[in-house]
Every structure is written in C-alpha cells, then in structure tokens.
Coordinates of C-alpha atoms and ligand atoms in Angstrom, one line a residue:
M9 CA 78.9 93.8 106.3
G10 CA 79.6 90.8 108.4
L11 CA 80.1 90.4 112.2
I12 CA 83.1 88.5 113.5
K13 CA 83.7 87.8 117.1
A14 CA 86.8 89.5 118.4
C15 CA 86.7 88.6 122.1
D16 CA 84.6 88.4 125.2
M17 CA 83.8 91.5 127.3
S18 CA 85.5 89.7 130.2
D19 CA 88.8 89.9 128.2
L20 CA 88.6 93.7 128.4
E21 CA 89.6 96.1 131.2
D22 CA 88.5 99.7 131.2
G23 CA 91.3 101.9 129.9
E24 CA 93.3 99.0 128.6
I25 CA 94.0 97.6 125.1
F26 CA 93.4 94.0 124.2
K27 CA 94.9 92.3 121.2
A28 CA 92.5 90.1 119.1
E29 CA 93.7 88.0 116.2
I30 CA 91.1 88.1 113.5
E31 CA 91.3 85.7 110.6
G32 CA 91.6 87.7 107.4
E33 CA 92.2 91.0 109.2
G34 CA 95.3 90.2 111.4
A35 CA 95.8 91.7 114.8
L36 CA 93.3 94.2 116.1
A37 CA 93.5 96.5 119.1
I38 CA 90.3 96.5 121.1
Y39 CA 89.7 99.4 123.5
L40 CA 87.3 99.6 126.4
V41 CA 86.8 103.2 127.5
D42 CA 83.9 104.3 129.7
E43 CA 82.0 101.1 128.9
E44 CA 82.3 101.7 125.1
V45 CA 84.2 99.3 122.9
F46 CA 86.3 100.4 119.9
A47 CA 88.5 98.5 117.5
T48 CA 91.4 99.5 115.2
A49 CA 94.3 97.7 113.5
D50 CA 96.9 96.9 116.1
I51 CA 100.0 97.9 114.2
C52 CA 101.0 101.6 114.3
T53 CA 101.1 103.1 110.8
H54 CA 104.4 104.9 111.6
G55 CA 106.4 101.8 112.4
E56 CA 105.7 98.3 113.4
A57 CA 104.8 98.8 117.0
S58 CA 101.9 96.8 118.4
L59 CA 99.5 99.3 120.0
S60 CA 98.1 96.6 122.3
D61 CA 101.7 95.7 123.5
D62 CA 103.4 99.1 123.4
G63 CA 100.5 101.6 123.4
Y64 CA 98.4 103.2 126.1
I65 CA 95.3 105.2 126.3
E66 CA 95.5 108.8 127.5
D67 CA 93.1 111.8 127.1
G68 CA 90.9 110.0 124.5
V69 CA 93.7 108.8 122.2
V70 CA 96.0 105.9 122.0
I71 CA 99.7 106.8 122.3
C72 CA 102.3 104.7 120.6
S73 CA 105.2 104.6 123.0
W74 CA 107.8 103.9 120.3
H75 CA 107.9 107.5 119.1
D76 CA 105.0 109.2 121.0
G77 CA 102.6 109.4 118.0
A78 CA 98.9 109.2 118.7
F79 CA 95.6 108.1 117.1
D80 CA 92.0 108.7 117.9
F81 CA 91.0 105.1 118.7
K82 CA 87.3 106.0 117.9
T83 CA 88.0 106.8 114.3
G84 CA 91.6 105.6 113.7
E85 CA 92.6 109.1 112.7
A86 CA 96.3 110.0 113.3
C87 CA 96.4 113.0 115.6
R88 CA 100.0 113.5 116.6
L89 CA 103.2 113.3 114.7
P90 CA 105.1 111.3 113.6
C91 CA 101.9 109.3 112.9
M92 CA 100.2 110.6 109.7
D93 CA 98.3 107.7 108.2
P94 CA 95.2 106.5 109.9
L95 CA 94.7 103.2 111.5
K96 CA 92.0 101.0 109.9
S97 CA 89.0 101.3 112.3
Y98 CA 86.1 98.9 112.8
P99 CA 82.6 99.4 114.1
T100 CA 81.9 97.2 117.1
E101 CA 78.9 95.6 118.6
V102 CA 78.5 93.9 122.0
K103 CA 75.9 91.1 122.3
D104 CA 75.5 88.8 125.3
G105 CA 78.9 89.6 126.7
E106 CA 80.7 89.0 123.4
V107 CA 82.4 91.7 121.3
F108 CA 82.0 91.6 117.5
I109 CA 83.6 93.7 114.8
K110 CA 81.9 94.6 111.6
V111 CA 84.0 93.9 108.5
Ligands
LIG2 S1 106.1 103.2 115.6 FE1 104.3 104.2 116.5 S2 104.9 106.3 116.6 FE2 106.6 105.3 115.6

C-alpha cells in the first residue's frame, strides 16, 4: 500500500468537503469531521454529482444534493436511496500537517 499526498490540513475546514485531484485515482472527496480525516471517491455512484461540489455533511453521512442519497463517508457505504453502490473509500494518514491517502 502506498501513501499519496492528498492535501494539507490547512486546506480542510471542519464539517466541509475538500476536492483533491489524485493522479491515477481521479477526484477524491476529503472530509474533516471532529478532527478526523476521511477520504472517498468524489463522484456519487448514483449519478455524476461531485460530492465536494454538491454534497454536504449531516448526521455522520455525506448527502448528495442531486437526489438526496447518502453515504457513510467513513466507509463509503451507501446508506440512503437512491444511492445503492458504495463509494470507493481510502484510509488516510496525517503527518506534519499533510494529509495522505493509502492506495
Ligand atoms: S447523483 Fe447523487 S443521489 Fe443522484
């Protein structure tokens, strides 16, 4: 498993979603929630919505505003219709103010 830098901690705001472009993986959604960092694919599996552009965090899940589906951003699991397929999810690591994903 390799570590790839996704962004700096200073790019993230608590409760917000940051878009990181990762070579070979495409766009990822990076979530900072209660000082923990999570990462999933950015594109909703129901349609083509970008979760970092059109999604928001509420009650421990990311809601896709296009059709109100939801995913657990900690695991990528789809948890509300019409979303059924999971998002790819990535382990994260924070070192010296930098956020890395494991691929
Ligand atoms: S595109 Fe995300 S719920 Fe439909």
